[in-house]
Short mmCIF file of C-alpha atoms in Angstrom, two decimals:
data_model
loop_
_atom_site.label_atom_id
_atom_site.label_comp_id
_atom_site.label_asym_id
_atom_site.label_seq_id
_atom_site.Cartn_x
_atom_site.Cartn_y
_atom_site.Cartn_z
CA MET O 1 -24.07 18.51 32.62
CA LYS O 2 -22.59 21.83 33.71
CA GLN O 3 -21.33 22.60 37.18
CA ILE O 4 -19.07 25.04 39.01
CA MET O 5 -16.08 23.59 40.82
CA LEU O 6 -14.14 25.59 43.41
CA GLN O 7 -10.51 24.50 43.23
CA ALA O 8 -8.76 23.67 46.49
CA GLU O 9 -6.60 26.81 46.49
CA GLY O 10 -9.77 28.85 46.98
CA GLY O 11 -10.59 32.45 46.16
CA LEU O 12 -12.96 33.67 43.45
CA ASP O 13 -10.28 33.08 40.80
CA ALA O 14 -10.54 29.37 41.64
CA LEU O 15 -14.14 29.03 40.43
CA ARG O 16 -14.29 26.90 37.26
CA LEU O 17 -17.20 26.08 34.97
CA GLU O 18 -17.02 22.40 33.98
CA ASP O 19 -18.88 20.04 31.66
CA VAL O 20 -19.09 16.63 33.36
CA ALA O 21 -21.02 13.37 33.17
CA THR O 22 -24.64 13.46 34.25
CA ALA O 23 -25.70 12.59 37.79
CA PRO O 24 -26.17 8.86 38.42
CA ASP O 25 -29.54 7.14 38.60
CA PRO O 26 -30.92 7.19 42.14
CA GLY O 27 -30.33 4.16 44.33
CA PRO O 28 -32.58 3.00 47.17
CA GLY O 29 -33.83 5.98 49.19
CA GLN O 30 -32.44 8.52 46.73
CA VAL O 31 -33.82 11.09 44.28
CA ARG O 32 -32.27 12.72 41.23
CA ILE O 33 -33.06 16.42 40.92
CA ARG O 34 -32.78 18.82 38.02
CA VAL O 35 -31.50 21.88 39.87
CA HIS O 36 -32.92 25.13 38.51
CA ALA O 37 -31.83 27.74 41.08
CA SER O 38 -29.67 28.56 44.06
CA SER O 39 -29.22 31.69 46.17
CA LEU O 40 -26.20 33.36 47.73
CA ASN O 41 -25.48 33.43 51.45
CA PHE O 42 -22.60 34.91 53.43
CA HIS O 43 -21.46 31.38 54.26
CA ASP O 44 -21.19 30.57 50.55
CA TYR O 45 -19.13 33.71 50.03
CA LEU O 46 -16.72 32.80 52.84
CA VAL O 47 -16.19 29.30 51.43
CA ALA O 48 -15.54 30.62 47.93
CA SER O 49 -13.54 33.75 48.66
CA ILE O 50 -11.07 32.74 51.38
CA PRO O 51 -7.93 31.09 49.98
CA GLY O 52 -7.29 27.78 51.69
CA PHE O 53 -10.75 27.54 53.27
CA LEU O 54 -11.18 24.08 51.71
CA SER O 55 -8.69 21.23 51.62
CA THR O 56 -10.21 19.62 48.51
CA PRO O 57 -12.08 20.87 45.42
CA ARG O 58 -15.78 21.43 46.09
CA ILE O 59 -18.97 22.23 44.19
CA PRO O 60 -20.19 25.36 46.02
CA MET O 61 -23.62 26.64 47.11
CA SER O 62 -25.67 25.35 50.02
CA ASP O 63 -29.08 26.25 48.54
CA GLY O 64 -30.67 24.37 45.67
CA ALA O 65 -34.19 24.13 44.26
CA GLY O 66 -35.49 22.10 41.36
CA VAL O 67 -37.64 19.23 40.12
CA VAL O 68 -37.44 15.53 40.94
CA GLU O 69 -36.49 13.66 37.76
CA ALA O 70 -36.25 10.13 39.14
CA VAL O 71 -36.83 8.33 42.45
CA GLY O 72 -35.09 5.28 43.85
CA GLU O 73 -36.56 2.21 45.45
CA GLY O 74 -38.36 2.85 48.72
CA VAL O 75 -38.95 6.58 48.20
CA SER O 76 -42.58 7.45 48.94
CA GLU O 77 -42.38 11.10 50.05
CA PHE O 78 -41.58 12.43 46.55
CA ALA O 79 -42.60 11.61 43.00
CA VAL O 80 -41.29 12.53 39.57
CA GLY O 81 -42.26 16.13 38.83
CA ASP O 82 -42.31 17.34 42.45
CA SER O 83 -40.69 20.71 43.20
CA VAL O 84 -38.21 20.37 46.05
CA VAL O 85 -35.63 22.46 47.88
CA SER O 86 -32.44 21.48 49.68
CA HIS O 87 -31.76 21.46 53.41
CA PHE O 88 -28.70 23.10 55.04
CA PHE O 89 -27.99 20.31 57.57
CA PRO O 90 -29.07 17.09 55.80
CA GLY O 91 -28.57 14.88 58.84
CA TRP O 92 -30.46 17.09 61.30
CA ILE O 93 -33.98 15.83 60.86
CA ASP O 94 -35.62 16.95 64.12
CA GLY O 95 -34.94 17.63 67.79
CA PRO O 96 -32.94 20.32 69.62
CA ASP O 97 -29.40 19.04 69.06
CA GLY O 98 -28.13 20.60 65.84
CA PRO O 99 -24.65 20.18 64.34
CA SER O 100 -21.83 22.42 65.56
CA ASN O 101 -19.82 22.23 62.33
CA PHE O 102 -20.34 22.27 58.56
CA SER O 103 -19.07 18.78 57.75
CA THR O 104 -22.43 17.78 56.22
CA THR O 105 -23.39 21.17 54.77
CA PRO O 106 -23.67 21.27 50.95
CA GLY O 107 -21.12 23.57 49.40
CA ASP O 108 -18.80 23.22 52.40
CA GLY O 109 -18.34 19.77 53.92
CA VAL O 110 -19.92 18.04 50.90
CA ASP O 111 -20.58 19.10 47.30
CA GLY O 112 -23.30 21.68 46.85
CA TYR O 113 -25.84 22.76 44.26
CA ALA O 114 -23.95 24.84 41.68
CA ARG O 115 -24.75 22.15 39.08
CA GLU O 116 -27.56 21.13 36.81
CA LEU O 117 -28.24 17.65 38.21
CA VAL O 118 -27.71 16.02 41.59
CA THR O 119 -28.55 12.64 43.13
CA VAL O 120 -29.03 12.76 46.91
CA PRO O 121 -30.86 10.89 49.68
CA ALA O 122 -34.52 11.90 49.72
CA PHE O 123 -34.26 13.24 53.28
CA TRP O 124 -31.79 15.89 52.04
CA VAL O 125 -34.69 17.90 50.57
CA THR O 126 -38.20 19.06 51.45
CA ARG O 127 -41.06 20.12 49.25
CA SER O 128 -41.01 23.69 47.98
CA PRO O 129 -43.79 26.14 48.87
CA ALA O 130 -46.74 25.62 46.53
CA GLY O 131 -46.79 27.98 43.56
CA TRP O 132 -43.29 29.33 44.12
CA SER O 133 -40.68 29.60 41.39
CA HIS O 134 -37.47 27.63 41.85
CA GLU O 135 -35.61 30.91 42.32
CA GLU O 136 -37.96 31.87 45.15
CA ALA O 137 -37.79 28.43 46.76
CA ALA O 138 -33.98 28.49 46.78
CA THR O 139 -34.06 31.43 49.23
CA ILE O 140 -35.64 29.50 52.10
CA THR O 141 -32.92 26.92 52.80
CA THR O 142 -30.52 29.18 54.68
CA ALA O 143 -31.84 32.73 55.06
CA GLY O 144 -35.51 31.90 55.48
CA VAL O 145 -35.14 29.00 57.91
CA THR O 146 -32.65 31.01 59.96
CA ALA O 147 -35.15 33.85 60.40
CA TRP O 148 -37.91 31.36 61.22
CA ARG O 149 -35.86 29.61 63.88
CA ALA O 150 -34.60 32.89 65.38
CA LEU O 151 -38.04 34.40 65.82
CA VAL O 152 -40.53 31.56 66.04
CA VAL O 153 -38.77 28.38 67.15
CA ASN O 154 -36.28 29.87 69.62
CA GLY O 155 -37.78 33.31 70.15
CA GLY O 156 -41.41 32.34 70.66
CA LEU O 157 -42.58 35.37 68.66
CA ARG O 158 -46.04 36.63 69.60
CA ALA O 159 -48.36 39.24 68.17
CA GLY O 160 -47.57 42.61 69.71
CA ASP O 161 -43.85 41.90 70.20
CA THR O 162 -41.23 44.34 68.93
CA VAL O 163 -38.53 42.95 66.63
CA ALA O 164 -35.31 44.75 65.69
CA VAL O 165 -33.66 43.67 62.42
CA LEU O 166 -30.18 44.80 61.39
CA GLY O 167 -29.47 45.60 57.77
CA THR O 168 -31.32 44.53 54.65
CA GLY O 169 -29.78 41.18 53.73
CA GLY O 170 -31.71 37.98 53.16
CA VAL O 171 -32.15 36.94 56.81
CA SER O 172 -33.13 40.42 57.97
CA ILE O 173 -35.73 40.90 55.24
CA TYR O 174 -37.24 37.49 55.90
CA ALA O 175 -37.32 38.32 59.63
CA LEU O 176 -39.11 41.60 58.89
CA GLN O 177 -41.70 39.85 56.74
CA LEU O 178 -42.30 37.08 59.27
CA ALA O 179 -42.62 39.50 62.16
CA LYS O 180 -45.16 41.66 60.33
CA ALA O 181 -47.16 38.62 59.16
CA MET O 182 -47.41 37.46 62.78
CA GLY O 183 -48.56 40.80 64.16
CA ALA O 184 -45.30 42.18 65.54
CA ARG O 185 -43.83 45.67 65.37
CA VAL O 186 -40.53 45.98 63.45
CA ILE O 187 -37.69 48.47 63.81
CA ALA O 188 -35.11 48.18 61.03
CA THR O 189 -31.60 49.58 60.67
CA SER O 190 -29.47 50.27 57.61
CA SER O 191 -26.69 52.62 56.51
CA SER O 192 -28.71 53.56 53.40
CA ASP O 193 -31.68 55.93 53.51
CA GLU O 194 -32.82 54.49 50.18
CA LYS O 195 -32.92 50.98 51.63
CA LEU O 196 -34.73 52.28 54.72
CA GLU O 197 -37.45 53.63 52.46
CA ARG O 198 -37.79 50.17 50.94
CA VAL O 199 -38.11 48.42 54.31
CA LYS O 200 -40.84 50.89 55.23
CA GLU O 201 -42.66 49.78 52.09
CA LEU O 202 -42.35 46.20 53.37
CA GLY O 203 -44.01 47.22 56.64
CA ALA O 204 -41.24 48.37 58.99
CA ASP O 205 -42.81 50.57 61.67
CA ALA O 206 -39.67 52.59 62.38
CA VAL O 207 -36.23 52.85 60.78
CA ILE O 208 -32.78 54.02 61.90
CA ASN O 209 -29.74 54.93 59.83
CA TYR O 210 -26.92 53.49 61.92
CA ARG O 211 -24.29 55.63 60.21
CA SER O 212 -25.94 58.89 61.18
CA ASN O 213 -27.02 57.49 64.56
CA GLU O 214 -24.20 55.33 65.93
CA ASN O 215 -26.07 54.83 69.22
CA TRP O 216 -28.91 53.07 67.48
CA GLY O 217 -29.41 50.72 70.44
CA ALA O 218 -30.43 53.65 72.60
CA GLU O 219 -32.65 54.93 69.78
CA ILE O 220 -34.49 51.60 69.73
CA ARG O 221 -34.97 51.97 73.48
CA ARG O 222 -36.36 55.47 72.90
CA LEU O 223 -38.71 54.25 70.18
CA THR O 224 -40.09 51.64 72.58
CA ASP O 225 -40.60 54.11 75.46
CA GLY O 226 -37.49 52.85 77.22
CA ARG O 227 -38.53 49.20 77.21
CA GLY O 228 -36.39 47.84 74.36
CA ALA O 229 -37.09 45.25 71.67
CA ASP O 230 -38.39 41.80 72.57
CA HIS O 231 -36.22 40.25 69.85
CA VAL O 232 -33.06 41.39 68.10
CA VAL O 233 -31.95 39.55 64.96
CA GLU O 234 -28.20 40.11 65.29
CA VAL O 235 -26.30 39.58 62.01
CA GLY O 236 -23.27 41.81 62.52
CA GLY O 237 -21.32 40.19 65.32
CA PRO O 238 -18.61 41.99 67.33
CA ALA O 239 -19.15 45.50 65.94
CA THR O 240 -22.91 45.49 66.57
CA LEU O 241 -23.48 43.17 69.53
CA ALA O 242 -23.03 45.84 72.22
CA GLN O 243 -25.68 48.01 70.56
CA SER O 244 -27.99 45.00 70.23
CA ILE O 245 -27.68 44.34 73.97
CA THR O 246 -28.65 47.97 74.62
CA ALA O 247 -31.52 47.67 72.14
CA ALA O 248 -33.03 44.52 73.65
CA ARG O 249 -35.37 44.74 76.62
CA ASP O 250 -34.60 43.25 80.00
CA ASN O 251 -35.07 39.48 79.66
CA GLY O 252 -35.20 39.94 75.90
CA HIS O 253 -33.95 37.55 73.20
CA ILE O 254 -30.93 38.23 70.98
CA ALA O 255 -30.45 35.73 68.15
CA LEU O 256 -26.80 35.79 67.09
CA ILE O 257 -26.86 34.48 63.55
CA GLY O 258 -24.12 36.38 61.73
CA VAL O 259 -20.53 37.52 61.92
CA LEU O 260 -20.48 40.10 59.14
CA THR O 261 -18.12 42.35 61.13
CA GLY O 262 -15.66 39.69 62.30
CA MET O 263 -15.17 36.40 64.09
CA GLY O 264 -14.47 37.69 67.60
CA GLY O 265 -14.60 40.74 69.85
CA GLU O 266 -15.50 42.12 73.25
CA VAL O 267 -18.89 41.42 74.79
CA PRO O 268 -20.34 43.70 77.51
CA THR O 269 -21.00 40.73 79.76
CA ALA O 270 -21.98 42.76 82.82
CA GLN O 271 -24.72 44.55 80.89
CA LEU O 272 -25.92 41.29 79.34
CA MET O 273 -26.09 39.71 82.80
CA ALA O 274 -27.72 42.72 84.48
CA GLN O 275 -30.43 42.86 81.83
CA GLN O 276 -30.87 39.07 82.12
CA GLN O 277 -31.04 38.72 78.36
CA ARG O 278 -30.90 35.49 76.39
CA LEU O 279 -28.11 35.61 73.81
CA GLN O 280 -28.34 32.55 71.58
CA GLY O 281 -26.08 31.60 68.71
CA LEU O 282 -27.80 29.62 66.00
CA ILE O 283 -27.09 28.25 62.55
CA VAL O 284 -30.10 27.68 60.26
CA GLY O 285 -32.30 24.81 61.51
CA SER O 286 -33.51 21.22 61.20
CA ARG O 287 -35.47 19.57 58.41
CA ARG O 288 -38.57 19.79 60.61
CA HIS O 289 -38.02 23.52 61.05
CA GLN O 290 -37.91 23.88 57.25
CA GLU O 291 -41.06 21.82 56.76
CA ASP O 292 -42.92 23.96 59.32
CA PHE O 293 -41.56 27.12 57.68
CA VAL O 294 -42.91 26.03 54.29
CA VAL O 295 -46.36 25.60 55.83
CA ALA O 296 -46.11 29.07 57.40
CA LEU O 297 -45.08 30.66 54.10
CA GLU O 298 -48.09 29.18 52.36
CA ALA O 299 -50.41 30.28 55.17
CA THR O 300 -49.13 33.86 55.38
CA GLY O 301 -48.56 34.54 51.68
CA ILE O 302 -45.02 35.84 52.28
CA ARG O 303 -42.87 35.88 49.13
CA PRO O 304 -39.11 36.46 49.15
CA VAL O 305 -37.42 39.65 48.03
CA ILE O 306 -34.85 38.88 45.32
CA ASP O 307 -32.65 41.79 44.30
CA ARG O 308 -31.30 40.26 41.10
CA SER O 309 -30.21 36.95 39.63
CA PHE O 310 -27.07 35.77 37.87
CA PRO O 311 -26.53 32.80 35.53
CA LEU O 312 -24.50 29.81 36.71
CA ASP O 313 -21.54 30.76 34.55
CA ASP O 314 -21.31 34.16 36.28
CA LEU O 315 -21.20 32.91 39.86
CA ARG O 316 -18.08 35.01 40.39
CA GLY O 317 -19.99 38.13 39.33
CA ALA O 318 -22.76 37.23 41.76
CA PHE O 319 -20.26 36.92 44.63
CA GLU O 320 -18.65 40.23 43.70
CA PHE O 321 -22.04 41.91 43.75
CA GLN O 322 -22.73 40.33 47.13
CA ALA O 323 -19.41 41.61 48.47
CA SER O 324 -20.27 45.15 47.36
CA GLY O 325 -23.16 45.24 49.83
CA GLY O 326 -25.45 46.83 47.29
CA HIS O 327 -28.13 44.15 47.37
CA PHE O 328 -31.50 44.29 49.13
CA GLY O 329 -32.80 40.90 50.17
CA LYS O 330 -31.52 37.85 48.32
CA ILE O 331 -29.29 37.31 45.28
CA GLY O 332 -30.38 34.46 43.02
CA LEU O 333 -28.44 32.04 40.84
CA THR O 334 -30.25 30.62 37.80
CA ILE O 335 -29.11 27.16 36.75
#
């Protein structure tokens, strides 16, 4: 079978296409999956692009979707022919206490899904949404579940709420779609007027170009008659957090899910305290969150936005396109 291996020295030059022995037959409690698709996330890019990020060679990619080829003894949840999709934190089945590191995350702490076949414990995957392609299903593992947890699980999203989404990456577009499907108002930001036109087509009620309006937090306040957004899906980190605090209403919810602008920076703590806001860091979600999200996707009819797809042997090209920032929604990997 074919797979991509990221050599230990790291960096995109260290990605190697290999032809290796097939995945083993599943043992008790395991399934063997023919992987057909993955999708790119910022976490995958960090793992692959930073020299020295890993101490050992690793098969990259945390997302994987495909078909069950064989089941081991004792597996009753899945059968041969079922479409399944991976889970970001395989050991986090349910409950509020999620992992605080990536030691069990595919493509980081353990080998990921940039390969044609994989044998894993059955609880490492869930069923895919009914009627979805493998490429579509591969988008839910990281980006989709993150948006679901930010707005629904932790945010308690209700019809009539106002949601602010930053940028047009996979998490933000999923958050926009979820918010609209659940009866919320959405204000979206981007540095591209062309992309802002596209988010309006997806249902955004108001848009802001943050390059031409650097005080976009105040603009969100203005657009909400001074009240602010009930939820802010914060993907930028240090360079955007102050504006997100301004944008959120008093006692509002800010879901900190990304660090696109850096790993650390100043936080206007006095303003955060005075406005009594809830700033919550989160990383994806549990297996139960993903199962509930799949049900919600089938009920609402939401389908993911995939900008373009790359073949397995051009994973480097996919990462380079991701780094350019030109994509809208998700980037797929066909395997």
